[in-house]
Phi, psi and omega in degrees: 000152185235160173283121183269326183188181177210158172226148180234127182239137177259141177229158175216118183237135177288145175270151177294325179225154176299135178258117181267121179250177181307312186242004183197165171241137181237146180247356177214159180245129179244150178188189181231146169246131176249137178235118172265143175240150180257170180287356174252013174089000178281156181228147175230135185248147174216160181239139178235112186217079176300141182262119181303137180083350179242308180281145177286331184272149171269159182301320180298320178294318179297320180296317180296314181293320179300314180298318181296316181292315181298321178300321180290334181278337180300130181095350180268160178298149179284121179297145184262343181203180183296327178296316178292325176296316178305315180295318180294320182281340179299331181273355187257327184195143178262339182235065182282135176295142181302320181294325179291314179300316180301313182293317180292316177301314180300317180294319180291320176295319179296318179299314179298318179297320178297319179296321179280353180071036179217177178272165178288130174231133181262351183206154174254009181293146180274346181265017178290131180294149179278339177235138178232120179293148179211166176247108185276098174261000000 
């Protein structure tokens, strides 16, 4: 199966409380959602959300790089794991922004999981915790 296309969506969501960062305070969160589609109609989603004052990239830069990389991936086989994703992305950019890599990897892993009819799993270990704490920004 191959990657048939992609869409990129920009979002802006208000925060319940002001978030105070090292160099700024923010009252809303901005980011991008990327959706890859396969030639069998399945879709995989990822999020790209550089954090102002923390990430080196600006959202506009991340959007431009994401579109360029995604265009290069259209028509290529859908990677099945992180090793195949590494190989696919090695040909697209040498200086990929971390937020872009995170979003594209997530979307490609989600797409592969959708095609296989299962959820994304990063490990087959039996000692993997069922709950993982996180900070939802």
